mmCIF file of C-alpha atoms and ligand atoms in Angstrom:
data_model
loop_
_atom_site.group_PDB
_atom_site.id
_atom_site.type_symbol
_atom_site.label_atom_id
_atom_site.label_comp_id
_atom_site.label_asym_id
_atom_site.label_seq_id
_atom_site.Cartn_x
_atom_site.Cartn_y
_atom_site.Cartn_z
ATOM 1 C CA MET A 1 -18.604 80.551 -29.512
ATOM 2 C CA ALA A 2 -19.514 83.755 -27.703
ATOM 3 C CA TYR A 3 -22.832 84.960 -26.250
ATOM 4 C CA VAL A 4 -23.739 88.091 -25.889
ATOM 5 C CA PHE A 5 -24.887 87.295 -22.202
ATOM 6 C CA ASP A 6 -24.766 84.033 -20.074
ATOM 7 C CA PRO A 7 -27.177 80.841 -20.573
ATOM 8 C CA ILE A 8 -28.593 80.117 -18.615
ATOM 9 C CA GLU A 9 -26.868 76.310 -16.506
ATOM 10 C CA THR A 10 -28.557 74.285 -17.220
ATOM 11 C CA PRO A 11 -31.931 72.848 -15.623
ATOM 12 C CA SER A 12 -31.022 69.072 -13.438
ATOM 13 C CA VAL A 13 -32.548 66.564 -11.309
ATOM 14 C CA ALA A 14 -31.307 64.888 -8.526
ATOM 15 C CA VAL A 15 -31.088 61.478 -9.085
ATOM 16 C CA THR A 16 -30.647 59.187 -6.112
ATOM 17 C CA GLY A 17 -27.592 56.771 -5.286
ATOM 18 C CA THR A 18 -25.524 59.288 -7.284
ATOM 19 C CA ASP A 19 -23.921 62.500 -7.694
ATOM 20 C CA GLN A 20 -25.127 62.938 -11.552
ATOM 21 C CA ARG A 21 -27.947 64.241 -11.785
ATOM 22 C CA PHE A 22 -30.298 64.200 -14.719
ATOM 23 C CA PRO A 23 -30.389 67.238 -17.150
ATOM 24 C CA VAL A 24 -33.830 68.210 -17.762
ATOM 25 C CA ARG A 25 -34.397 69.371 -21.731
ATOM 26 C CA ARG A 26 -38.213 69.878 -22.094
ATOM 27 C CA ILE A 27 -41.434 69.394 -19.378
ATOM 28 C CA PHE A 28 -43.718 67.786 -20.708
ATOM 29 C CA CYS A 29 -47.571 67.497 -18.675
ATOM 30 C CA VAL A 30 -50.706 64.831 -19.113
ATOM 31 C CA GLY A 31 -54.026 66.619 -18.641
ATOM 32 C CA ARG A 32 -57.170 64.403 -16.648
ATOM 33 C CA ASN A 33 -54.990 61.681 -16.110
ATOM 34 C CA TYR A 34 -56.904 60.550 -13.751
ATOM 35 C CA ALA A 35 -61.356 59.662 -13.787
ATOM 36 C CA GLU A 36 -62.567 61.107 -10.623
ATOM 37 C CA HIS A 37 -59.649 64.182 -11.319
ATOM 38 C CA ALA A 38 -61.824 64.849 -14.367
ATOM 39 C CA LEU A 39 -64.715 64.681 -13.230
ATOM 40 C CA GLU A 40 -63.643 66.930 -10.420
ATOM 41 C CA MET A 41 -62.681 69.609 -12.877
ATOM 42 C CA GLY A 42 -65.932 69.207 -14.704
ATOM 43 C CA GLY A 43 -64.110 67.035 -17.597
ATOM 44 C CA ASP A 44 -65.587 63.620 -19.401
ATOM 45 C CA PRO A 45 -63.527 60.725 -17.377
ATOM 46 C CA ASP A 46 -63.671 58.121 -20.110
ATOM 47 C CA ARG A 47 -61.119 57.173 -22.219
ATOM 48 C CA GLU A 48 -60.617 60.335 -24.163
ATOM 49 C CA PRO A 49 -56.885 60.716 -26.456
ATOM 50 C CA PRO A 50 -54.126 62.792 -23.308
ATOM 51 C CA PHE A 51 -53.822 65.720 -24.165
ATOM 52 C CA PHE A 52 -50.417 67.433 -23.305
ATOM 53 C CA PHE A 53 -49.176 70.541 -22.148
ATOM 54 C CA THR A 54 -45.533 72.057 -21.469
ATOM 55 C CA LYS A 55 -43.925 73.878 -18.750
ATOM 56 C CA PRO A 56 -40.360 75.595 -19.452
ATOM 57 C CA ALA A 57 -37.237 73.652 -18.436
ATOM 58 C CA ASP A 58 -36.182 75.711 -15.722
ATOM 59 C CA ALA A 59 -39.446 75.901 -13.779
ATOM 60 C CA VAL A 60 -38.104 72.586 -12.108
ATOM 61 C CA VAL A 61 -37.599 73.385 -8.258
ATOM 62 C CA GLU A 62 -35.768 70.462 -6.206
ATOM 63 C CA SER A 63 -37.312 69.718 -2.822
ATOM 64 C CA GLY A 64 -36.639 71.412 -0.098
ATOM 65 C CA THR A 65 -36.673 74.569 -1.402
ATOM 66 C CA THR A 66 -38.946 77.134 -0.129
ATOM 67 C CA ILE A 67 -40.626 78.640 -3.098
ATOM 68 C CA PRO A 68 -41.867 82.499 -3.126
ATOM 69 C CA PHE A 69 -45.899 82.208 -3.580
ATOM 70 C CA PRO A 70 -46.315 83.132 -7.159
ATOM 71 C CA LYS A 71 -47.344 86.112 -8.850
ATOM 72 C CA SER A 72 -51.106 87.051 -10.088
ATOM 73 C CA THR A 73 -52.648 84.556 -8.454
ATOM 74 C CA ASN A 74 -55.035 83.953 -5.765
ATOM 75 C CA ASP A 75 -55.967 80.469 -6.522
ATOM 76 C CA LEU A 76 -53.444 78.408 -6.685
ATOM 77 C CA HIS A 77 -53.623 74.545 -6.696
ATOM 78 C CA HIS A 78 -51.538 71.662 -5.767
ATOM 79 C CA GLU A 79 -51.674 68.544 -8.290
ATOM 80 C CA VAL A 80 -48.942 65.279 -6.981
ATOM 81 C CA GLU A 81 -48.040 63.483 -9.835
ATOM 82 C CA LEU A 82 -45.680 60.898 -10.823
ATOM 83 C CA VAL A 83 -43.317 62.096 -13.569
ATOM 84 C CA VAL A 84 -41.257 60.144 -16.388
ATOM 85 C CA ALA A 85 -37.950 60.563 -16.814
ATOM 86 C CA ILE A 86 -36.311 59.506 -20.561
ATOM 87 C CA GLY A 87 -33.242 58.377 -21.025
ATOM 88 C CA LYS A 88 -33.489 57.782 -24.057
ATOM 89 C CA GLU A 89 -34.267 58.873 -27.765
ATOM 90 C CA GLY A 90 -37.443 57.836 -29.647
ATOM 91 C CA GLU A 91 -40.824 58.567 -31.835
ATOM 92 C CA ASN A 92 -44.053 56.746 -32.409
ATOM 93 C CA ILE A 93 -42.522 53.922 -29.718
ATOM 94 C CA PRO A 94 -44.421 51.591 -29.263
ATOM 95 C CA VAL A 95 -46.510 50.421 -26.141
ATOM 96 C CA LYS A 96 -44.431 47.368 -24.942
ATOM 97 C CA LYS A 97 -40.808 49.064 -25.712
ATOM 98 C CA ALA A 98 -42.185 51.806 -24.368
ATOM 99 C CA LEU A 99 -40.268 51.305 -21.031
ATOM 100 C CA ASP A 100 -37.062 51.076 -22.686
ATOM 101 C CA HIS A 101 -37.131 54.862 -23.141
ATOM 102 C CA VAL A 102 -37.835 55.506 -19.023
ATOM 103 C CA PHE A 103 -34.612 56.278 -17.028
ATOM 104 C CA GLY A 104 -36.869 56.347 -14.418
ATOM 105 C CA TYR A 105 -39.342 57.541 -11.599
ATOM 106 C CA ALA A 106 -39.763 60.467 -9.513
ATOM 107 C CA VAL A 107 -42.184 62.710 -7.532
ATOM 108 C CA GLY A 108 -43.609 65.945 -8.875
ATOM 109 C CA ILE A 109 -45.650 68.585 -7.919
ATOM 110 C CA ASP A 110 -47.897 69.943 -10.896
ATOM 111 C CA LEU A 111 -48.014 73.971 -9.393
ATOM 112 C CA THR A 112 -51.449 75.555 -11.400
ATOM 113 C CA ARG A 113 -52.350 79.279 -11.270
ATOM 114 C CA ARG A 114 -56.229 77.164 -11.464
ATOM 115 C CA ASP A 115 -57.873 81.030 -11.885
ATOM 116 C CA LEU A 116 -55.407 81.639 -14.479
ATOM 117 C CA GLN A 117 -56.174 78.100 -16.045
ATOM 118 C CA LYS A 118 -59.653 78.877 -15.658
ATOM 119 C CA GLN A 119 -59.928 82.377 -17.495
ATOM 120 C CA ALA A 120 -58.144 80.553 -20.752
ATOM 121 C CA LYS A 121 -60.101 77.505 -20.948
ATOM 122 C CA GLU A 122 -63.478 79.867 -20.645
ATOM 123 C CA LYS A 123 -61.625 81.678 -23.462
ATOM 124 C CA GLY A 124 -60.230 79.414 -25.161
ATOM 125 C CA ARG A 125 -56.852 80.718 -25.032
ATOM 126 C CA PRO A 126 -53.521 78.722 -24.190
ATOM 127 C CA TRP A 127 -52.592 77.325 -20.690
ATOM 128 C CA ASP A 128 -49.171 79.339 -20.105
ATOM 129 C CA SER A 129 -50.365 81.574 -17.803
ATOM 130 C CA GLY A 130 -51.708 79.021 -15.751
ATOM 131 C CA LYS A 131 -49.631 76.165 -15.586
ATOM 132 C CA ALA A 132 -45.869 77.143 -17.098
ATOM 133 C CA PHE A 133 -45.187 80.249 -14.985
ATOM 134 C CA ASP A 134 -41.425 80.376 -12.314
ATOM 135 C CA GLN A 135 -40.847 77.408 -10.269
ATOM 136 C CA SER A 136 -44.172 75.703 -10.991
ATOM 137 C CA ALA A 137 -42.862 72.149 -11.200
ATOM 138 C CA PRO A 138 -41.034 70.990 -8.045
ATOM 139 C CA CYS A 139 -39.626 67.794 -8.776
ATOM 140 C CA GLY A 140 -38.509 65.195 -6.283
ATOM 141 C CA ALA A 141 -35.329 63.276 -6.658
ATOM 142 C CA ILE A 142 -34.895 60.836 -9.653
ATOM 143 C CA SER A 143 -34.928 56.472 -9.042
ATOM 144 C CA PRO A 144 -32.974 54.942 -11.441
ATOM 145 C CA ARG A 145 -36.264 52.343 -13.448
ATOM 146 C CA SER A 146 -33.800 49.205 -12.388
ATOM 147 C CA GLU A 147 -34.218 49.726 -8.481
ATOM 148 C CA ILE A 148 -37.792 50.212 -9.353
ATOM 149 C CA GLU A 149 -40.202 47.539 -8.822
ATOM 150 C CA ASN A 150 -45.133 47.569 -9.284
ATOM 151 C CA ILE A 151 -44.108 51.812 -10.345
ATOM 152 C CA SER A 152 -47.796 50.636 -11.751
ATOM 153 C CA THR A 153 -49.663 50.270 -8.594
ATOM 154 C CA ALA A 154 -47.492 52.031 -6.156
ATOM 155 C CA LYS A 155 -49.238 54.814 -4.142
ATOM 156 C CA ILE A 156 -49.126 58.361 -4.902
ATOM 157 C CA TRP A 157 -50.763 61.398 -2.256
ATOM 158 C CA LEU A 158 -49.887 64.719 -1.424
ATOM 159 C CA THR A 159 -49.991 66.359 2.009
ATOM 160 C CA VAL A 160 -50.071 70.121 3.100
ATOM 161 C CA ASN A 161 -49.098 71.010 6.594
ATOM 162 C CA GLU A 162 -49.426 66.887 7.140
ATOM 163 C CA GLU A 163 -52.802 66.816 6.198
ATOM 164 C CA SER A 164 -53.649 64.155 3.691
ATOM 165 C CA ARG A 165 -54.898 65.662 0.287
ATOM 166 C CA GLN A 166 -54.515 63.615 -2.397
ATOM 167 C CA SER A 167 -54.721 59.802 -2.249
ATOM 168 C CA ALA A 168 -55.034 56.964 -5.511
ATOM 169 C CA THR A 169 -53.018 54.711 -6.950
ATOM 170 C CA ILE A 170 -50.876 55.081 -9.773
ATOM 171 C CA ALA A 171 -52.985 51.835 -11.201
ATOM 172 C CA ASP A 172 -56.079 53.939 -11.453
ATOM 173 C CA LEU A 173 -54.315 56.570 -14.523
ATOM 174 C CA ILE A 174 -56.606 56.001 -17.085
ATOM 175 C CA TRP A 175 -53.889 56.565 -19.706
ATOM 176 C CA SER A 176 -50.781 54.210 -18.311
ATOM 177 C CA ILE A 177 -47.058 55.479 -18.082
ATOM 178 C CA GLU A 178 -46.754 52.743 -21.465
ATOM 179 C CA GLU A 179 -49.573 54.528 -23.589
ATOM 180 C CA VAL A 180 -48.573 58.405 -22.290
ATOM 181 C CA ILE A 181 -44.869 57.790 -23.305
ATOM 182 C CA ALA A 182 -46.427 55.607 -27.051
ATOM 183 C CA VAL A 183 -49.054 58.427 -27.256
ATOM 184 C CA LEU A 184 -46.359 61.761 -26.624
ATOM 185 C CA SER A 185 -43.827 59.891 -28.997
ATOM 186 C CA GLU A 186 -46.279 59.616 -31.289
ATOM 187 C CA ALA A 187 -46.955 63.990 -31.646
ATOM 188 C CA PHE A 188 -42.861 64.651 -30.286
ATOM 189 C CA ILE A 189 -39.277 63.044 -31.162
ATOM 190 C CA LEU A 190 -38.692 62.417 -27.066
ATOM 191 C CA LYS A 191 -34.807 62.939 -26.362
ATOM 192 C CA PRO A 192 -33.411 62.097 -23.244
ATOM 193 C CA GLY A 193 -33.437 64.922 -20.108
ATOM 194 C CA ASP A 194 -37.528 65.577 -21.002
ATOM 195 C CA LEU A 195 -40.018 64.898 -17.909
ATOM 196 C CA ILE A 196 -43.358 63.344 -18.230
ATOM 197 C CA TYR A 197 -45.456 64.573 -15.570
ATOM 198 C CA THR A 198 -48.563 62.124 -15.946
ATOM 199 C CA GLY A 199 -50.959 63.831 -13.856
ATOM 200 C CA THR A 200 -53.129 64.404 -11.298
ATOM 201 C CA PRO A 201 -55.326 62.352 -8.627
ATOM 202 C CA ALA A 202 -58.353 63.860 -7.598
ATOM 203 C CA GLY A 203 -58.484 66.155 -4.102
ATOM 204 C CA VAL A 204 -56.240 68.839 -5.840
ATOM 205 C CA GLY A 205 -57.060 72.164 -3.676
ATOM 206 C CA PRO A 206 -55.957 75.434 -3.160
ATOM 207 C CA LEU A 207 -52.507 76.552 -1.215
ATOM 208 C CA PHE A 208 -51.800 79.704 1.004
ATOM 209 C CA LEU A 209 -48.436 81.472 1.955
ATOM 210 C CA GLY A 210 -46.223 79.494 4.819
ATOM 211 C CA ASP A 211 -47.773 75.855 3.592
ATOM 212 C CA HIS A 212 -45.765 73.117 3.662
ATOM 213 C CA VAL A 213 -46.716 70.793 0.869
ATOM 214 C CA THR A 214 -45.074 67.499 0.590
ATOM 215 C CA GLY A 215 -46.261 64.603 -2.413
ATOM 216 C CA HIS A 216 -45.111 61.553 -2.132
ATOM 217 C CA VAL A 217 -45.416 57.205 -4.725
ATOM 218 C CA ASP A 218 -44.330 54.919 -2.637
ATOM 219 C CA GLY A 219 -40.849 53.679 -3.480
ATOM 220 C CA LEU A 220 -40.157 57.095 -4.103
ATOM 221 C CA THR A 221 -37.989 60.601 -2.654
ATOM 222 C CA PRO A 222 -41.262 62.647 -1.577
ATOM 223 C CA ILE A 223 -40.628 65.925 -3.099
ATOM 224 C CA ASP A 224 -41.061 68.556 -0.471
ATOM 225 C CA VAL A 225 -41.555 72.325 -0.699
ATOM 226 C CA LYS A 226 -42.506 75.879 1.390
ATOM 227 C CA LEU A 227 -44.307 78.505 0.085
ATOM 228 C CA THR A 228 -43.153 81.749 1.170
ATOM 229 C CA SER A 229 -43.599 85.500 1.087
HETATM 230 MN MN1 MN B 1 -51.871 68.306 -13.421
#
């Protein structure tokens, strides 16, 4: 097979305890999945059905990366999220079988150009400009599911320049990990390599040039990025 130019290298994420990497196929993100965040965004904190948006696979960013401050925004926001890495194909996956499809878990940051997202919402346009830009999906190393206990009650938090900005527990998810997988798999055939950013708790806010952002979930490898000019 000859291409007219070299295809991009497969985007991938580190896996703890091995040199082998997790090849990323798609990035799905859940909107408004913590009640207090739904409220702070002016939404409904009740169990409205989960909704999804996507980012390109090559938006993933390794921990330790210095990211050029994103273009075209005056209101870049951090959203710390638990990331579920899919390791087994499935469609119409029952809630009870959902975890069988999980390869592992990571901490991610759904970087958001909130000003562009807000304009899109107001005009009923797609969210891509606000959400799916270059390097918008920092993702820490994935821990295999077999090595992680009690993820559903783990603490999740984010600091900016070592100051606490977001703090919650995975137990606060409106739609659980299993439910998110079940609902998403009704509309898409999930495949190995898919990542699911499961939503962010309250406390989202602006980032500035020079900021050092660190996201954590108890038991997982933190994600750590800096913003530069
Ligand atoms: Mn998000």
